[in-house]
């Protein structure tokens, strides 16, 4: 009987106006009269603006020339980037030693890419990271295997940006989780400590923390004791980020239904097991979007270290532009820099979306 | 009123597995449980009923310390519940609990939901825990769903998984807090059937429920609570056919 009815029912195709390019245009650009109006205005503006930009960037431009040749053209002088590429990316790292920071960055990015797959998140991966960190540190600092010592004051450019942002995130995230748990603790001393810390840090701008770490902090140290400048900046970034992470994670913890705690309790799990196995995996998944927001701003905020005279990739670009030979080409340099930042940030945010999808368990 | 349970536990030699004596509980100023005295013998099945807000859920939640009592004594399997967290965890490991809203862990597969307690609390090796889990999943007739996530199961299936999760801890006592109240009508039976099987195997059970059919066929004792007190308790025959208190009569007339 069922066969008869299905056979009778003809498979209708959707009306032609709803599919294909015409359908797409109709539903997305011209669905109502004001949408049509907006579409027409936008298309008109694009038609006015795009050709000159295209002309400047691609037609009248020079990609690999001397600075002199650039003086005579109307378009973009992209040559500023390849000519100064070594300095923008590696800064003051000593000549002849370039392979060391490059290899260190390749190792870091390679391991980050390797760690993307959740099936590889095992104990062995943690060991791999630890070994890799030691290798990267050795490559950068040197002093063994015939590699001359490179003081951290000479670390600059992209390696410095990556060191500050990567370690800033990796150390700040667990610290933020502990702060969030502490803020929800039933023990008044721990709770107060965490609240005071979080609110104090969130109450000051990152710049002032960086100033404090680089100018005020050394005054309190006994004579002869110095703490590395990069390390001090890193600590300031970590302290700052952890406070923000803590509040985001706390939001996730508050979103957890009480039944989850009760179910874990009723199985006899203790506090740390409940948190580690039940609450945090779910809470952290909820707060992936805002966490990634914070991590992205950490990555970009590392450029603030210019004010304490560290040469991150933004500062090395600015130094390039202060060279009279290349002085006029800030547009091109900053566009390149923007694309560099964008590449890292976009990679992070698209990975976070993928992680969200993978962790979704249909509830 | 409090002497009434002594005549039920006629076998003097058997020690009660749960002893509650003179227990009171307040939420702020609200006196939610008042002078509760209750002894539960091993293998006894007690159904607790009463109007909403009568404190019946709170009572069974006190037994595994999901709620704290302020006065009196609760002794479960020889361990007295106090602020000592080690004792509380010990009791919780021996007492299974099934919730109205299942409370499965949505980020874990069904089988991982079941093995969690054995692995982390009982320190059972993973492989053994998985065999145990599959055994109980088969018992509640849901083994084919082992690799799915809770969100992919129906309410009745989720509640059966929740029961299996508790059973994996090999508990001495099972507490059921309105296990069928959140279910669609056609799913109630599959959960009750599992509970009836469990009762027939001799599990000690305390069940808060409005399923009076279940109470009649399974319970050794039916308890009626109102306004934080145990008003009346008796064998199901007596309780349903010949209730003693006015409040019980009123309640039964409303739900039967």
Coordinates of C-alpha atoms in Angstrom, one line a residue:
Chain A
X1 CA 0.0 0.0 0.0
X2 CA 2.8 2.4 0.9
X3 CA 4.4 1.6 -2.4
X4 CA 1.4 2.6 -4.3
X5 CA 1.1 6.0 -2.6
X6 CA 4.8 6.8 -3.0
X7 CA 4.6 5.8 -6.7
X8 CA 1.7 8.1 -7.2
X9 CA 3.4 11.1 -5.6
X10 CA 5.3 12.9 -8.3
X11 CA 8.6 14.3 -7.4
X12 CA 8.2 18.1 -8.0
X13 CA 11.1 20.3 -8.9
X14 CA 11.4 23.6 -7.0
X15 CA 10.2 26.6 -9.1
X16 CA 13.0 28.0 -11.3
X17 CA 13.0 31.4 -9.7
X18 CA 14.1 29.9 -6.4
X19 CA 17.3 28.1 -7.4
X20 CA 20.5 28.9 -9.3
X21 CA 22.1 32.3 -9.7
X22 CA 18.8 34.0 -10.3
X23 CA 17.3 32.5 -7.1
X24 CA 20.4 33.5 -5.2
X25 CA 20.3 37.1 -6.4
X26 CA 16.6 37.3 -5.7
X27 CA 16.8 36.1 -2.2
X28 CA 20.1 37.8 -1.2
X29 CA 20.3 41.0 -3.0
X30 CA 16.9 42.0 -4.3
X31 CA 14.4 40.5 -1.8
X32 CA 12.7 43.8 -1.0
X33 CA 12.7 47.3 -2.5
X34 CA 15.1 48.7 0.2
X35 CA 17.5 45.7 -0.2
X36 CA 17.5 46.3 -3.9
X37 CA 18.2 50.0 -3.3
X38 CA 21.1 49.1 -1.0
X39 CA 22.5 46.6 -3.4
X40 CA 22.5 49.1 -6.3
X41 CA 24.2 51.7 -4.1
X42 CA 26.8 49.3 -2.9
X43 CA 27.5 48.0 -6.4
X44 CA 27.9 51.5 -7.6
X45 CA 30.4 52.4 -4.9
X46 CA 32.4 49.3 -5.6
X47 CA 32.5 50.1 -9.3
X48 CA 33.9 53.6 -8.4
X49 CA 36.4 52.4 -5.8
X50 CA 37.8 49.1 -6.9
X51 CA 39.4 50.1 -10.2
X52 CA 41.7 52.8 -8.7
X53 CA 42.7 50.5 -5.9
X54 CA 43.4 47.8 -8.4
X55 CA 45.3 50.2 -10.6
X56 CA 47.4 51.3 -7.6
X57 CA 48.1 47.9 -6.2
X58 CA 48.6 45.8 -9.2
X59 CA 49.0 47.8 -12.4
X60 CA 51.2 50.8 -11.6
X61 CA 53.0 49.0 -8.9
X62 CA 56.6 47.7 -8.6
X63 CA 57.2 44.4 -6.8
X64 CA 60.9 44.0 -6.7
X65 CA 62.9 47.2 -7.5
X66 CA 65.2 49.7 -6.0
X67 CA 63.9 52.6 -4.0
X68 CA 65.0 54.9 -6.8
X69 CA 62.8 53.2 -9.3
X70 CA 59.8 53.6 -7.0
X71 CA 60.2 57.4 -7.0
X72 CA 58.9 57.6 -10.6
X73 CA 55.7 55.6 -10.3
X74 CA 52.2 56.4 -9.3
X75 CA 51.3 53.0 -7.9
X76 CA 52.3 50.9 -4.9
X77 CA 56.0 50.3 -4.2
X78 CA 55.8 46.8 -2.8
X79 CA 59.5 46.6 -3.2
X80 CA 59.8 48.0 0.3
X81 CA 58.8 44.6 1.7
X82 CA 61.2 42.2 -0.1
X83 CA 64.1 44.7 0.3
X84 CA 63.6 44.9 4.1
X85 CA 62.1 41.5 4.6
X86 CA 65.0 40.2 6.6
X87 CA 64.9 43.1 9.0
X88 CA 61.1 43.2 9.3
X89 CA 60.9 39.6 10.2
X90 CA 64.1 39.0 12.2
X91 CA 65.1 42.5 13.4
X92 CA 68.4 42.6 15.2
X93 CA 69.2 38.9 15.2
X94 CA 72.9 38.7 14.3
X95 CA 73.9 38.3 10.7
X96 CA 74.7 34.8 9.7
X97 CA 72.6 33.3 12.4
X98 CA 69.3 33.8 10.7
X99 CA 68.7 30.0 10.3
X100 CA 68.2 29.8 14.1
X101 CA 65.1 31.9 14.6
X102 CA 63.7 30.6 11.3
X103 CA 64.1 27.0 12.3
X104 CA 62.6 27.8 15.7
X105 CA 59.6 29.4 14.1
X106 CA 59.2 26.5 11.7
X107 CA 59.4 24.1 14.6
X108 CA 56.8 26.1 16.6
X109 CA 54.3 26.4 13.7
X110 CA 54.9 22.8 12.6
X111 CA 54.1 21.5 16.0
X112 CA 51.0 23.8 16.3
X113 CA 49.8 22.4 13.0
X114 CA 50.6 18.8 14.1
X115 CA 48.6 19.4 17.3
X116 CA 45.5 20.4 15.5
X117 CA 44.1 16.9 15.3
X118 CA 42.4 15.9 18.5
X119 CA 43.3 12.3 18.0
X120 CA 46.9 13.3 18.6
X121 CA 46.2 14.9 22.0
X122 CA 48.0 12.3 24.1
X123 CA 50.6 12.3 26.8
X124 CA 53.3 11.8 24.2
X125 CA 52.3 15.1 22.5
X126 CA 52.9 17.0 25.8
X127 CA 56.4 15.5 25.9
X128 CA 57.0 16.4 22.3
X129 CA 56.0 20.0 23.2
X130 CA 58.4 20.1 26.1
X131 CA 61.3 18.8 24.0
X132 CA 60.4 21.2 21.3
X133 CA 60.3 24.2 23.7
X134 CA 63.8 23.3 24.9
X135 CA 65.1 23.0 21.4
X136 CA 63.5 26.3 20.3
X137 CA 64.9 28.1 23.4
X138 CA 68.4 26.7 22.7
X139 CA 68.2 27.7 19.0
X140 CA 67.2 31.3 20.0
X141 CA 69.6 31.7 22.9
X142 CA 72.5 29.6 21.7
X143 CA 75.6 29.1 23.8
X144 CA 75.9 25.4 23.0
X145 CA 77.0 23.4 20.0
X146 CA 79.1 26.3 18.7
X147 CA 76.1 28.6 18.4
X148 CA 77.1 32.1 19.7
X149 CA 74.9 33.5 22.5
X150 CA 72.2 35.9 21.3
X151 CA 70.9 38.0 24.2
X152 CA 67.2 38.4 24.4
X153 CA 67.7 42.1 23.8
X154 CA 68.5 41.1 20.3
X155 CA 65.4 39.0 19.9
X156 CA 63.1 41.0 17.7
X157 CA 60.7 40.9 14.8
X158 CA 58.3 38.0 14.2
X159 CA 60.1 35.6 16.6
X160 CA 59.6 38.0 19.5
X161 CA 56.0 38.5 18.6
X162 CA 55.5 34.8 18.5
X163 CA 57.3 34.2 21.7
X164 CA 55.3 36.8 23.6
X165 CA 51.9 35.8 22.2
X166 CA 52.4 32.1 22.2
X167 CA 53.7 31.9 25.8
X168 CA 51.3 34.6 26.8
X169 CA 48.4 32.4 25.8
X170 CA 49.7 29.0 26.8
X171 CA 50.6 30.1 30.4
X172 CA 47.7 32.5 30.9
X173 CA 45.0 30.1 29.9
X174 CA 45.5 27.5 32.7
X175 CA 46.2 30.3 35.1
X176 CA 42.9 31.9 34.2
X177 CA 41.1 28.6 34.8
X178 CA 42.6 28.3 38.3
X179 CA 41.6 32.0 39.0
X180 CA 38.1 31.3 37.8
X181 CA 37.8 28.2 40.0
X182 CA 39.3 30.2 42.9
X183 CA 36.8 32.9 42.5
X184 CA 34.0 30.3 42.8
X185 CA 35.7 28.7 45.8
X186 CA 33.9 28.3 49.1
X187 CA 37.1 29.2 50.9
X188 CA 36.9 32.9 51.7
X189 CA 40.6 33.6 51.6
X190 CA 41.1 32.1 48.2
X191 CA 38.0 33.7 46.8
X192 CA 38.9 37.1 48.0
X193 CA 42.5 36.8 46.7
X194 CA 41.2 35.8 43.2
X195 CA 38.5 38.6 43.2
X196 CA 41.1 41.2 44.2
X197 CA 43.6 40.0 41.6
X198 CA 41.1 39.8 38.7
X199 CA 39.5 43.2 39.4
X200 CA 42.8 44.9 40.0
X201 CA 44.3 43.6 36.7
X202 CA 41.2 44.3 34.8
X203 CA 41.2 47.8 36.2
X204 CA 44.5 48.9 34.6
X205 CA 45.5 49.0 30.9
X206 CA 48.1 46.6 29.6
X207 CA 50.4 49.5 28.8
X208 CA 50.6 50.5 32.5
X209 CA 51.4 46.9 33.4
X210 CA 54.2 46.8 30.8
X211 CA 55.6 50.0 32.1
X212 CA 55.4 48.7 35.6
X213 CA 57.2 45.5 34.7
X214 CA 59.9 47.3 32.7
X215 CA 60.5 50.4 34.8
X216 CA 59.1 50.1 38.3
X217 CA 59.7 46.4 39.0
X218 CA 63.5 46.5 38.6
X219 CA 63.6 49.2 41.3
X220 CA 62.3 46.8 43.9
X221 CA 64.9 44.1 43.1
X222 CA 68.1 44.0 45.2
X223 CA 71.2 45.4 43.5
X224 CA 72.8 43.1 41.0
X225 CA 69.7 41.0 40.4
X226 CA 68.2 41.6 37.0
X227 CA 65.3 39.8 35.3
X228 CA 65.4 39.6 31.6
X229 CA 63.5 42.3 29.9
X230 CA 61.6 40.1 27.5
X231 CA 60.7 37.8 30.4
X232 CA 59.3 40.8 32.3
X233 CA 57.2 41.9 29.4
X234 CA 56.0 38.3 29.0
X235 CA 55.0 38.1 32.7
X236 CA 53.0 41.3 32.3
X237 CA 51.2 39.9 29.3
X238 CA 50.5 36.7 31.1
X239 CA 49.2 38.4 34.3
X240 CA 47.0 40.6 32.2
X241 CA 45.6 37.9 30.0
X242 CA 44.9 35.5 32.8
X243 CA 42.5 37.9 34.5
X244 CA 40.4 38.2 31.4
X245 CA 40.5 34.5 30.7
X246 CA 39.4 33.9 34.3
X247 CA 36.2 35.9 33.8
X248 CA 35.4 34.2 30.5
X249 CA 35.9 30.8 32.1
X250 CA 33.8 31.8 35.1
X251 CA 31.0 32.6 32.7
X252 CA 31.3 29.1 31.3
X253 CA 31.3 27.6 34.8
X254 CA 28.1 29.5 35.6
X255 CA 26.4 28.2 32.5
X256 CA 26.8 24.6 33.7
X257 CA 23.5 23.2 35.0
X258 CA 23.5 22.1 38.7
X259 CA 22.5 18.6 37.7
X260 CA 25.9 18.0 36.2
X261 CA 27.6 18.7 39.6
X262 CA 25.0 16.6 41.3
X263 CA 25.4 13.7 39.0
X264 CA 29.2 13.8 39.4
X265 CA 28.8 14.1 43.2
X266 CA 26.4 11.2 43.4
X267 CA 28.9 8.9 41.6
X268 CA 31.4 9.8 44.4
X269 CA 33.8 11.8 42.2
X270 CA 35.9 14.2 44.2
X271 CA 36.2 17.9 43.5
X272 CA 39.2 17.8 41.2
X273 CA 37.8 14.8 39.3
X274 CA 34.4 16.5 38.9
X275 CA 36.1 19.7 37.5
X276 CA 38.6 17.9 35.3
X277 CA 36.3 15.3 33.8
X278 CA 32.8 16.8 33.9
X279 CA 32.6 20.5 34.4
X280 CA 35.7 22.0 32.7
X281 CA 35.4 20.0 29.4
X282 CA 31.9 21.3 29.0
X283 CA 32.4 24.8 30.3
X284 CA 35.5 25.4 28.2
X285 CA 33.7 24.2 25.2
X286 CA 31.0 26.8 25.8
X287 CA 33.5 29.6 26.1
X288 CA 35.5 28.8 23.0
X289 CA 34.3 31.9 21.1
X290 CA 35.0 34.5 23.8
X291 CA 38.3 32.7 24.7
X292 CA 39.5 32.9 21.1
X293 CA 38.5 36.6 21.1
X294 CA 40.9 37.1 24.1
X295 CA 43.7 35.1 22.5
X296 CA 43.4 37.1 19.3
X297 CA 43.7 40.3 21.2
X298 CA 46.7 39.0 23.1
X299 CA 48.3 38.3 19.8
X300 CA 47.7 41.8 18.5
X301 CA 48.4 43.5 21.8
X302 CA 51.9 42.2 21.9
X303 CA 52.7 45.1 19.6
X304 CA 52.3 47.3 22.6
X305 CA 55.7 46.2 23.8
X306 CA 57.2 48.9 21.5
X307 CA 56.6 51.3 24.4
X308 CA 59.2 49.5 26.5
X309 CA 61.6 49.4 23.6
X310 CA 61.2 45.8 22.5
X311 CA 61.3 45.4 18.8
X312 CA 58.4 43.3 17.8
X313 CA 57.4 42.9 14.2
X314 CA 55.4 46.2 14.2
X315 CA 58.4 48.1 15.6
X316 CA 60.9 46.6 13.1
X317 CA 58.5 47.7 10.3
X318 CA 58.5 51.2 11.7
X319 CA 62.3 51.2 11.9
X320 CA 62.4 50.2 8.2
X321 CA 60.2 53.2 7.4
X322 CA 62.4 55.6 9.4
X323 CA 65.2 54.7 6.9
X324 CA 65.1 57.8 4.5
X325 CA 65.5 55.5 1.5
X326 CA 62.1 53.8 2.2
X327 CA 60.5 56.6 4.2
X328 CA 57.4 57.2 2.0
X329 CA 56.1 53.7 1.7
X330 CA 54.3 53.2 5.0
X331 CA 51.0 52.2 3.2
X332 CA 52.6 49.2 1.5
X333 CA 54.5 48.1 4.6
X334 CA 51.5 48.3 6.9
X335 CA 49.3 46.5 4.4
X336 CA 51.9 43.7 4.4
X337 CA 51.9 43.7 8.2
X338 CA 48.2 43.7 8.3
X339 CA 48.1 40.6 6.1
X340 CA 50.7 38.9 8.3
X341 CA 48.6 39.6 11.4
X342 CA 45.5 38.6 9.6
X343 CA 46.9 35.3 8.5
X344 CA 47.7 34.3 12.1
X345 CA 44.4 35.5 13.5
X346 CA 42.3 34.0 10.8
X347 CA 44.1 30.6 11.3
X348 CA 43.3 30.8 15.0
X349 CA 39.6 31.7 14.6
X350 CA 38.9 29.2 11.8
X351 CA 40.6 26.5 13.9
X352 CA 38.4 27.4 16.9
X353 CA 35.3 27.1 14.7
X354 CA 36.4 23.7 13.6
X355 CA 37.0 22.7 17.2
X356 CA 33.5 23.8 18.2
X357 CA 32.1 21.7 15.4
X358 CA 34.1 18.6 16.4
X359 CA 33.1 19.0 20.0
X360 CA 29.5 19.3 19.3
X361 CA 27.8 16.1 20.6
X362 CA 24.2 16.7 19.5
X363 CA 22.5 18.2 22.4
Chain B
X1 CA 4.3 8.5 64.8
X2 CA 7.9 7.6 64.9
X3 CA 7.4 4.3 66.5
X4 CA 5.4 3.0 63.6
X5 CA 8.4 1.7 61.6
X6 CA 9.7 -0.5 64.3
X7 CA 6.9 -3.0 63.8
X8 CA 7.7 -3.2 60.2
X9 CA 11.3 -4.2 60.7
X10 CA 10.3 -7.3 62.5
X11 CA 13.5 -9.2 61.7
X12 CA 15.6 -7.8 64.6
X13 CA 18.8 -9.5 63.5
X14 CA 19.0 -7.6 60.2
X15 CA 20.8 -4.3 60.6
X16 CA 19.2 -1.4 58.8
X17 CA 21.3 -0.1 55.9
X18 CA 20.1 3.5 56.3
X19 CA 19.3 5.0 59.7
X20 CA 17.9 8.5 60.0
X21 CA 17.1 9.7 63.5
X22 CA 15.7 13.1 64.5
X23 CA 16.8 14.7 61.3
X24 CA 15.8 18.3 60.6
X25 CA 16.6 20.5 57.6
X26 CA 16.1 24.2 56.9
X27 CA 16.4 26.3 53.7
X28 CA 17.2 29.6 55.4
X29 CA 14.2 30.0 57.7
X30 CA 12.1 27.5 55.9
X31 CA 11.8 24.3 57.9
X32 CA 11.7 21.9 55.0
X33 CA 12.2 18.6 56.9
X34 CA 11.1 18.1 60.4
X35 CA 12.0 15.3 62.8
X36 CA 12.6 12.6 60.2
X37 CA 13.1 9.1 61.6
X38 CA 13.5 6.3 59.1
X39 CA 15.2 3.0 59.0
X40 CA 15.7 1.1 55.8
X41 CA 16.5 -2.6 55.8
X42 CA 18.7 -4.2 53.1
X43 CA 16.6 -5.2 50.1
X44 CA 13.6 -3.1 51.2
X45 CA 11.8 -1.1 48.6
X46 CA 10.2 2.2 49.8
X47 CA 8.1 4.4 47.7
X48 CA 7.8 8.0 48.9
X49 CA 4.9 10.1 47.7
X50 CA 3.3 13.4 48.7
X51 CA 2.3 16.7 47.3
X52 CA 5.0 18.9 45.7
X53 CA 7.0 20.9 48.2
X54 CA 6.4 18.2 50.8
X55 CA 10.2 17.6 51.1
X56 CA 10.3 14.1 49.6
X57 CA 13.0 14.8 47.1
X58 CA 14.9 16.7 49.7
X59 CA 14.8 13.7 52.0
X60 CA 16.3 11.3 49.6
X61 CA 18.9 13.9 48.5
X62 CA 20.0 14.2 52.2
X63 CA 20.8 10.5 52.1
X64 CA 23.7 11.0 49.7
X65 CA 24.4 14.5 51.0
X66 CA 23.4 16.4 47.9
X67 CA 21.6 18.4 50.6
X68 CA 23.0 19.1 54.0
X69 CA 20.9 18.4 57.2
X70 CA 21.3 20.7 60.1
X71 CA 20.2 18.5 63.0
X72 CA 19.9 14.8 63.8
X73 CA 21.7 11.8 62.4
X74 CA 22.0 10.0 59.0
X75 CA 24.0 6.8 59.0
X76 CA 24.3 5.0 55.6
X77 CA 25.9 1.6 55.5
X78 CA 27.7 2.3 58.8
X79 CA 29.0 5.7 57.9
X80 CA 27.6 8.8 59.5
X81 CA 27.2 11.8 57.2
X82 CA 28.9 14.9 58.5
X83 CA 31.1 17.6 57.0
X84 CA 33.9 15.0 56.5
X85 CA 34.2 15.0 52.8
X86 CA 35.9 11.6 52.7
X87 CA 32.9 10.0 54.5
X88 CA 30.5 11.8 52.1
X89 CA 32.4 10.4 49.0
X90 CA 32.4 7.0 50.6
X91 CA 28.7 7.1 51.0
X92 CA 28.1 8.4 47.6
X93 CA 30.1 5.6 46.0
X94 CA 27.8 3.1 47.8
X95 CA 24.5 4.9 47.0
X96 CA 23.3 5.2 43.4
X97 CA 21.1 8.1 42.4
X98 CA 18.7 8.5 39.4
X99 CA 17.5 12.1 38.7
X100 CA 14.3 13.4 37.2
X101 CA 16.3 15.0 34.4
X102 CA 18.7 12.1 33.9
X103 CA 21.8 14.4 34.2
X104 CA 23.9 12.3 31.9
X105 CA 27.2 13.9 30.9
X106 CA 26.5 15.2 27.4
X107 CA 30.2 15.5 26.3
X108 CA 30.8 11.8 26.9
X109 CA 29.6 8.8 25.0
X110 CA 27.1 6.5 26.7
X111 CA 29.8 3.9 27.5
X112 CA 32.1 6.6 28.8
X113 CA 29.3 7.9 31.0
X114 CA 29.1 4.4 32.5
X115 CA 32.8 3.8 33.0
X116 CA 33.6 7.1 34.6
X117 CA 32.6 6.1 38.1
X118 CA 34.2 2.7 38.1
X119 CA 37.5 4.0 36.6
X120 CA 38.0 7.1 38.8
X121 CA 36.2 6.1 42.0
X122 CA 36.6 2.4 42.1
X123 CA 40.0 2.4 40.2
X124 CA 38.8 -0.4 38.0
X125 CA 41.0 -1.0 34.9
X126 CA 39.6 0.6 31.8
X127 CA 38.9 -2.7 29.9
X128 CA 37.2 -4.3 32.9
X129 CA 35.1 -1.1 33.4
X130 CA 34.0 -1.3 29.8
X131 CA 32.9 -4.9 30.1
X132 CA 31.0 -4.0 33.2
X133 CA 29.4 -1.1 31.4
X134 CA 28.4 -3.2 28.4
X135 CA 26.9 -5.8 30.8
X136 CA 24.6 -3.2 32.4
X137 CA 23.8 -1.6 29.1
X138 CA 22.6 -5.0 27.9
X139 CA 20.6 -5.3 31.1
X140 CA 18.7 -2.1 30.4
X141 CA 18.5 -3.2 26.7
X142 CA 20.4 -0.4 25.2
X143 CA 23.8 -1.9 24.4
X144 CA 23.5 -1.0 20.7
X145 CA 23.6 2.7 21.6
X146 CA 26.9 2.5 23.5
X147 CA 28.9 4.7 21.2
X148 CA 26.3 7.4 20.9
X149 CA 26.1 10.6 22.9
X150 CA 23.3 11.3 25.4
X151 CA 21.9 14.0 23.2
X152 CA 21.1 11.5 20.5
X153 CA 18.9 9.3 22.7
X154 CA 15.3 9.6 23.6
X155 CA 14.3 10.5 27.2
X156 CA 13.4 7.0 28.1
X157 CA 16.7 5.6 26.8
X158 CA 18.6 8.4 28.6
X159 CA 16.9 7.5 31.9
X160 CA 17.8 3.8 31.4
X161 CA 21.4 4.8 30.7
X162 CA 21.3 6.8 33.9
X163 CA 20.1 3.8 35.9
X164 CA 22.9 1.7 34.3
X165 CA 25.4 4.3 35.2
X166 CA 24.5 4.1 38.8
X167 CA 24.5 0.3 38.7
X168 CA 28.0 0.2 37.4
X169 CA 29.1 1.5 40.8
X170 CA 27.6 -1.7 42.3
X171 CA 25.6 0.3 44.9
X172 CA 24.1 -0.9 48.1
X173 CA 21.2 1.4 47.8
X174 CA 19.5 3.1 44.8
X175 CA 17.7 6.4 45.2
X176 CA 15.2 7.5 42.5
X177 CA 14.1 11.1 42.4
X178 CA 10.9 11.2 40.3
X179 CA 12.6 9.1 37.5
X180 CA 9.6 9.1 35.2
X181 CA 8.3 12.7 35.7
X182 CA 10.2 14.2 32.8
X183 CA 9.3 11.5 30.3
X184 CA 6.8 11.3 27.6
X185 CA 4.0 8.9 28.5
X186 CA 5.0 6.2 26.1
X187 CA 8.5 6.0 27.6
X188 CA 7.5 5.6 31.2
X189 CA 6.9 1.9 31.0
X190 CA 10.4 1.1 29.6
X191 CA 11.9 2.8 32.6
X192 CA 9.6 1.3 35.2
X193 CA 10.2 -2.2 33.7
X194 CA 14.0 -1.7 34.4
X195 CA 13.2 -0.6 37.9
X196 CA 10.9 -3.6 38.5
X197 CA 13.6 -5.9 37.3
X198 CA 16.0 -4.3 39.7
X199 CA 13.6 -4.6 42.6
X200 CA 13.1 -8.3 41.9
X201 CA 16.8 -8.8 42.0
X202 CA 16.8 -7.5 45.6
X203 CA 18.1 -4.0 45.3
X204 CA 17.4 -1.7 48.2
X205 CA 15.4 1.1 46.7
X206 CA 14.0 4.5 47.8
X207 CA 11.7 5.8 45.1
X208 CA 10.1 9.2 45.0
X209 CA 7.3 8.8 42.4
X210 CA 3.7 9.5 41.5
X211 CA 3.5 6.1 39.8
X212 CA 1.0 4.5 42.2
X213 CA 0.8 1.3 40.1
X214 CA 4.6 0.9 40.6
X215 CA 4.1 1.5 44.3
X216 CA 1.4 -1.1 44.6
X217 CA 3.3 -3.8 42.8
X218 CA 6.8 -3.3 44.0
X219 CA 6.9 -1.4 47.3
X220 CA 7.4 -3.1 50.7
X221 CA 6.4 0.2 52.3
X222 CA 4.7 3.3 51.0
X223 CA 5.5 6.6 52.8
X224 CA 3.4 9.7 52.6
X225 CA 5.0 13.0 53.3
X226 CA 3.5 16.4 53.7
X227 CA 4.9 19.7 54.9
X228 CA 8.3 18.2 55.7
X229 CA 6.9 15.4 57.9
X230 CA 6.4 11.7 57.4
X231 CA 2.7 11.6 57.9
X232 CA 2.0 7.9 57.4
X233 CA 3.8 4.8 56.2
X234 CA 2.5 1.3 55.7
X235 CA 2.5 -1.7 53.4
X236 CA 0.9 -0.8 50.1
X237 CA -2.3 -2.8 50.8
X238 CA -3.0 -1.0 54.0
X239 CA -1.8 2.3 52.7
X240 CA -4.0 2.4 49.6
X241 CA -7.1 0.6 50.9
X242 CA -7.2 1.9 54.4
X243 CA -5.3 5.2 54.8
X244 CA -5.2 6.4 58.4
X245 CA -4.7 10.2 58.1
X246 CA -7.0 12.8 56.7
X247 CA -4.2 14.3 54.7
X248 CA -3.3 10.9 53.1
X249 CA -6.9 10.3 52.2
X250 CA -7.2 13.7 50.6
X251 CA -3.9 13.2 48.6
X252 CA -4.9 9.7 47.5
X253 CA -8.4 11.0 46.4
X254 CA -6.7 13.6 44.2
X255 CA -4.2 11.3 42.4
X256 CA -6.0 8.0 42.1

